[in-house]
Amino acid sequence: MPPGSTFHPDLSFDGKKLAFSYFKDSKELADRRYLLWEIGLGGSGLRQITGSAKDLMAGRDGRNSHFIEDFDPYYLPDGRFTFASTRVMTTVRCVNNARWVLSMLQKMVLWLSTHLPRKPYSFSCWTRMGWP
């Protein structure tokens, strides 16, 4: 992988795959966000499992964000996974004195993957209302 930042890896229940958040060190705006990736434990099969160019200015319920980011993958026994995301536009990542900080405007929202390639869906409470 190109230089960047990885964190919060999770091992699949069958012990064959590892999912993690990855931020590419790039000058391209579309690449400068955390997305989820997956790789086989033997080092093969590296693939991006969330994120696309369409996400960059995607919004929900009339809200927009410059960055749709995905964090903290967690595999489920059936092969799906949950993850935290800014897709509901209630959380943003900001820079403070060259240090990355998560600014919690309200909450990170949990998402559940379907068996890909279908889109994930939110299962946190209050994701449609905007206020808990």
Short mmCIF file of N, CA and C in Angstrom, two decimals, residues 17-116:
data_model
loop_
_atom_site.label_atom_id
_atom_site.label_comp_id
_atom_site.label_asym_id
_atom_site.label_seq_id
_atom_site.Cartn_x
_atom_site.Cartn_y
_atom_site.Cartn_z
N LYS A 17 -9.13 -13.24 7.23
CA LYS A 17 -9.09 -11.88 6.69
C LYS A 17 -8.90 -10.87 7.82
N LEU A 18 -8.34 -9.73 7.45
CA LEU A 18 -8.15 -8.62 8.37
C LEU A 18 -8.74 -7.37 7.73
N ALA A 19 -9.62 -6.69 8.44
CA ALA A 19 -10.18 -5.41 7.97
C ALA A 19 -9.56 -4.29 8.79
N PHE A 20 -9.37 -3.12 8.17
CA PHE A 20 -8.75 -2.00 8.87
C PHE A 20 -9.14 -0.69 8.20
N SER A 21 -8.96 0.41 8.93
CA SER A 21 -9.15 1.75 8.38
C SER A 21 -7.82 2.21 7.80
N TYR A 22 -7.87 2.88 6.65
CA TYR A 22 -6.64 3.34 5.99
C TYR A 22 -6.86 4.73 5.41
N PHE A 23 -5.87 5.60 5.62
CA PHE A 23 -5.87 6.97 5.11
C PHE A 23 -4.63 7.12 4.24
N LYS A 24 -4.82 7.35 2.95
CA LYS A 24 -3.70 7.46 2.02
C LYS A 24 -3.04 8.83 2.16
N ASP A 25 -1.72 8.85 2.28
CA ASP A 25 -0.96 10.10 2.34
C ASP A 25 -0.84 10.62 0.91
N SER A 26 -1.74 11.52 0.54
CA SER A 26 -1.86 11.96 -0.84
C SER A 26 -2.20 13.44 -0.91
N LYS A 27 -1.83 14.06 -2.00
CA LYS A 27 -2.22 15.45 -2.23
C LYS A 27 -3.61 15.54 -2.85
N GLU A 28 -4.13 14.42 -3.34
CA GLU A 28 -5.46 14.38 -3.95
C GLU A 28 -6.53 14.39 -2.86
N LEU A 29 -7.43 15.34 -2.92
CA LEU A 29 -8.47 15.48 -1.91
C LEU A 29 -9.31 14.22 -1.75
N ALA A 30 -9.66 13.58 -2.85
CA ALA A 30 -10.52 12.40 -2.79
C ALA A 30 -9.86 11.23 -2.05
N ASP A 31 -8.53 11.21 -2.00
CA ASP A 31 -7.81 10.13 -1.33
C ASP A 31 -7.57 10.39 0.15
N ARG A 32 -7.79 11.62 0.59
CA ARG A 32 -7.41 12.01 1.95
C ARG A 32 -8.56 11.79 2.93
N ARG A 33 -8.94 10.54 3.09
CA ARG A 33 -10.00 10.19 4.03
C ARG A 33 -9.84 8.74 4.44
N TYR A 34 -10.32 8.41 5.61
CA TYR A 34 -10.26 7.03 6.09
C TYR A 34 -11.36 6.21 5.45
N LEU A 35 -10.98 5.07 4.91
CA LEU A 35 -11.92 4.11 4.34
C LEU A 35 -11.54 2.73 4.85
N LEU A 36 -12.40 1.77 4.64
CA LEU A 36 -12.13 0.41 5.11
C LEU A 36 -11.51 -0.43 4.00
N TRP A 37 -10.53 -1.22 4.38
CA TRP A 37 -9.84 -2.12 3.48
C TRP A 37 -9.82 -3.51 4.10
N GLU A 38 -9.58 -4.50 3.27
CA GLU A 38 -9.53 -5.88 3.74
C GLU A 38 -8.38 -6.59 3.02
N ILE A 39 -7.71 -7.48 3.75
CA ILE A 39 -6.62 -8.26 3.16
C ILE A 39 -6.63 -9.66 3.77
N GLY A 40 -6.23 -10.64 2.98
CA GLY A 40 -6.08 -11.99 3.49
C GLY A 40 -4.86 -12.06 4.40
N LEU A 41 -4.88 -12.95 5.38
CA LEU A 41 -3.76 -13.02 6.33
C LEU A 41 -2.45 -13.41 5.67
N GLY A 42 -2.50 -14.06 4.52
CA GLY A 42 -1.28 -14.39 3.80
C GLY A 42 -0.74 -13.23 2.98
N GLY A 43 -1.44 -12.09 2.99
CA GLY A 43 -0.99 -10.91 2.25
C GLY A 43 -1.62 -10.76 0.88
N SER A 44 -2.51 -11.67 0.50
CA SER A 44 -3.14 -11.56 -0.82
C SER A 44 -4.56 -11.02 -0.68
N GLY A 45 -5.12 -10.60 -1.79
CA GLY A 45 -6.52 -10.18 -1.82
C GLY A 45 -6.79 -8.81 -1.22
N LEU A 46 -5.82 -7.92 -1.23
CA LEU A 46 -6.05 -6.56 -0.71
C LEU A 46 -7.14 -5.88 -1.53
N ARG A 47 -8.17 -5.36 -0.84
CA ARG A 47 -9.23 -4.65 -1.55
C ARG A 47 -9.86 -3.59 -0.66
N GLN A 48 -10.29 -2.54 -1.31
CA GLN A 48 -11.02 -1.48 -0.62
C GLN A 48 -12.47 -1.94 -0.49
N ILE A 49 -13.05 -1.87 0.72
CA ILE A 49 -14.40 -2.38 0.90
C ILE A 49 -15.43 -1.30 1.17
N THR A 50 -15.02 -0.07 1.41
CA THR A 50 -15.97 1.05 1.46
C THR A 50 -15.37 2.22 0.71
N GLY A 51 -16.24 3.15 0.32
CA GLY A 51 -15.78 4.38 -0.29
C GLY A 51 -15.73 4.34 -1.80
N SER A 52 -16.10 5.47 -2.39
CA SER A 52 -16.00 5.66 -3.83
C SER A 52 -15.95 7.15 -4.09
N ALA A 53 -15.67 7.53 -5.32
CA ALA A 53 -15.64 8.95 -5.67
C ALA A 53 -17.01 9.59 -5.44
N LYS A 54 -18.08 8.81 -5.53
CA LYS A 54 -19.42 9.35 -5.30
C LYS A 54 -19.64 9.76 -3.85
N ASP A 55 -18.89 9.18 -2.92
CA ASP A 55 -19.05 9.50 -1.50
C ASP A 55 -18.58 10.90 -1.14
N LEU A 56 -17.66 11.46 -1.89
CA LEU A 56 -16.97 12.66 -1.46
C LEU A 56 -17.90 13.78 -1.04
N MET A 57 -18.92 14.07 -1.82
CA MET A 57 -19.87 15.12 -1.44
C MET A 57 -21.26 14.54 -1.20
N ALA A 58 -21.31 13.24 -0.94
CA ALA A 58 -22.61 12.62 -0.69
C ALA A 58 -23.21 13.17 0.58
N GLY A 59 -24.52 13.21 0.62
CA GLY A 59 -25.19 13.69 1.81
C GLY A 59 -26.42 12.87 2.11
N ARG A 60 -27.07 13.21 3.20
CA ARG A 60 -28.28 12.50 3.59
C ARG A 60 -29.23 13.51 4.22
N ASP A 61 -30.48 13.43 3.87
CA ASP A 61 -31.49 14.33 4.42
C ASP A 61 -31.11 15.80 4.23
N GLY A 62 -30.55 16.11 3.07
CA GLY A 62 -30.22 17.49 2.75
C GLY A 62 -28.91 17.99 3.33
N ARG A 63 -28.17 17.15 4.05
CA ARG A 63 -26.89 17.57 4.62
C ARG A 63 -25.76 17.08 3.73
N ASN A 64 -24.70 17.84 3.63
CA ASN A 64 -23.55 17.47 2.82
C ASN A 64 -22.29 17.47 3.66
N SER A 65 -21.30 16.77 3.20
CA SER A 65 -20.01 16.72 3.88
C SER A 65 -18.92 16.64 2.82
N HIS A 66 -17.77 17.18 3.12
CA HIS A 66 -16.65 17.06 2.19
C HIS A 66 -15.99 15.69 2.31
N PHE A 67 -16.17 15.04 3.44
CA PHE A 67 -15.54 13.74 3.64
C PHE A 67 -16.51 12.74 4.22
N ILE A 68 -16.73 11.67 3.51
CA ILE A 68 -17.41 10.50 4.06
C ILE A 68 -16.28 9.57 4.47
N GLU A 69 -16.18 9.28 5.76
CA GLU A 69 -15.09 8.44 6.26
C GLU A 69 -15.64 7.27 7.06
N ASP A 70 -14.92 6.16 7.01
CA ASP A 70 -15.33 4.94 7.69
C ASP A 70 -14.21 4.47 8.61
N PHE A 71 -14.58 4.05 9.81
CA PHE A 71 -13.62 3.67 10.84
C PHE A 71 -14.06 2.38 11.53
N ASP A 72 -13.17 1.80 12.30
CA ASP A 72 -13.47 0.74 13.26
C ASP A 72 -14.27 -0.44 12.72
N PRO A 73 -13.78 -1.14 11.72
CA PRO A 73 -14.52 -2.31 11.24
C PRO A 73 -14.55 -3.39 12.33
N TYR A 74 -15.65 -4.12 12.37
CA TYR A 74 -15.80 -5.23 13.32
C TYR A 74 -16.57 -6.34 12.61
N TYR A 75 -15.88 -7.45 12.38
CA TYR A 75 -16.52 -8.58 11.69
C TYR A 75 -17.59 -9.22 12.56
N LEU A 76 -18.63 -9.70 11.91
CA LEU A 76 -19.67 -10.50 12.55
C LEU A 76 -19.48 -11.96 12.14
N PRO A 77 -20.00 -12.90 12.90
CA PRO A 77 -19.79 -14.32 12.57
C PRO A 77 -20.31 -14.73 11.19
N ASP A 78 -21.32 -14.02 10.65
CA ASP A 78 -21.87 -14.40 9.34
C ASP A 78 -21.11 -13.80 8.16
N GLY A 79 -19.99 -13.10 8.42
CA GLY A 79 -19.18 -12.53 7.35
C GLY A 79 -19.43 -11.06 7.09
N ARG A 80 -20.55 -10.53 7.58
CA ARG A 80 -20.79 -9.09 7.46
C ARG A 80 -19.94 -8.38 8.50
N PHE A 81 -19.97 -7.06 8.51
CA PHE A 81 -19.21 -6.31 9.50
C PHE A 81 -19.95 -5.02 9.83
N THR A 82 -19.68 -4.51 11.01
CA THR A 82 -20.18 -3.19 11.39
C THR A 82 -19.01 -2.22 11.31
N PHE A 83 -19.32 -0.94 11.22
CA PHE A 83 -18.28 0.08 11.23
C PHE A 83 -18.89 1.41 11.62
N ALA A 84 -18.05 2.30 12.14
CA ALA A 84 -18.47 3.67 12.45
C ALA A 84 -18.21 4.51 11.21
N SER A 85 -19.05 5.51 10.99
CA SER A 85 -18.92 6.33 9.78
C SER A 85 -19.45 7.73 10.00
N THR A 86 -18.98 8.64 9.18
CA THR A 86 -19.49 10.02 9.17
C THR A 86 -20.58 10.19 8.13
N ARG A 87 -21.11 9.11 7.57
CA ARG A 87 -22.09 9.18 6.48
C ARG A 87 -23.36 9.93 6.83
N VAL A 88 -23.72 10.03 8.10
CA VAL A 88 -24.94 10.74 8.49
C VAL A 88 -24.66 12.22 8.70
N MET A 89 -23.42 12.62 8.58
CA MET A 89 -23.01 14.03 8.67
C MET A 89 -23.18 14.62 10.06
N THR A 90 -23.00 13.84 11.11
CA THR A 90 -23.07 14.40 12.45
C THR A 90 -21.70 14.46 13.11
N THR A 91 -20.68 13.93 12.46
CA THR A 91 -19.34 13.93 13.01
C THR A 91 -18.38 14.36 11.92
N VAL A 92 -17.40 15.18 12.28
CA VAL A 92 -16.39 15.58 11.31
C VAL A 92 -15.01 15.35 11.90
N ARG A 93 -14.04 15.21 11.05
CA ARG A 93 -12.65 15.10 11.48
C ARG A 93 -11.99 16.44 11.22
N CYS A 94 -11.26 16.96 12.18
CA CYS A 94 -10.64 18.27 11.98
C CYS A 94 -9.16 18.21 12.35
N VAL A 95 -8.45 19.27 12.00
CA VAL A 95 -7.03 19.37 12.29
C VAL A 95 -6.84 20.44 13.37
N ASN A 96 -6.05 20.11 14.37
CA ASN A 96 -5.74 21.07 15.43
C ASN A 96 -4.24 21.04 15.65
N ASN A 97 -3.55 22.08 15.22
CA ASN A 97 -2.10 22.15 15.36
C ASN A 97 -1.39 20.93 14.77
N ALA A 98 -1.77 20.57 13.57
CA ALA A 98 -1.18 19.45 12.81
C ALA A 98 -1.43 18.09 13.46
N ARG A 99 -2.35 18.01 14.41
CA ARG A 99 -2.72 16.74 15.03
C ARG A 99 -4.13 16.40 14.60
N TRP A 100 -4.37 15.17 14.17
CA TRP A 100 -5.72 14.77 13.78
C TRP A 100 -6.55 14.51 15.02
N VAL A 101 -7.74 15.09 15.04
CA VAL A 101 -8.65 14.92 16.18
C VAL A 101 -10.04 14.65 15.63
N LEU A 102 -10.77 13.75 16.26
CA LEU A 102 -12.17 13.56 15.88
C LEU A 102 -13.00 14.54 16.67
N SER A 103 -13.71 15.39 15.99
CA SER A 103 -14.58 16.37 16.63
C SER A 103 -15.99 15.80 16.67
N MET A 104 -16.46 15.46 17.84
CA MET A 104 -17.76 14.84 17.97
C MET A 104 -18.84 15.90 18.05
N LEU A 105 -19.47 16.21 16.94
CA LEU A 105 -20.58 17.16 16.95
C LEU A 105 -21.78 16.53 17.64
N GLN A 106 -22.04 15.28 17.37
CA GLN A 106 -23.09 14.55 18.07
C GLN A 106 -22.61 13.14 18.37
N LYS A 107 -22.36 12.36 17.34
CA LYS A 107 -22.01 10.96 17.55
C LYS A 107 -21.47 10.36 16.25
N MET A 108 -20.72 9.31 16.38
CA MET A 108 -20.42 8.47 15.23
C MET A 108 -21.61 7.54 15.08
N VAL A 109 -21.98 7.25 13.88
CA VAL A 109 -23.13 6.40 13.62
C VAL A 109 -22.64 5.03 13.17
N LEU A 110 -23.25 3.99 13.70
CA LEU A 110 -22.87 2.63 13.32
C LEU A 110 -23.59 2.20 12.06
N TRP A 111 -22.87 1.50 11.21
CA TRP A 111 -23.40 0.99 9.95
C TRP A 111 -23.19 -0.51 9.91
N LEU A 112 -24.02 -1.18 9.18
CA LEU A 112 -23.91 -2.63 8.99
C LEU A 112 -23.76 -2.90 7.51
N SER A 113 -22.74 -3.66 7.16
CA SER A 113 -22.58 -4.02 5.75
C SER A 113 -23.60 -5.08 5.41
N THR A 114 -24.01 -5.07 4.17
CA THR A 114 -24.75 -6.21 3.65
C THR A 114 -23.71 -7.04 2.93
N HIS A 115 -24.09 -8.16 2.42
CA HIS A 115 -23.10 -8.91 1.66
C HIS A 115 -22.84 -8.13 0.38
N LEU A 116 -21.61 -7.65 0.26
CA LEU A 116 -21.24 -6.75 -0.84
C LEU A 116 -21.59 -7.39 -2.17
#
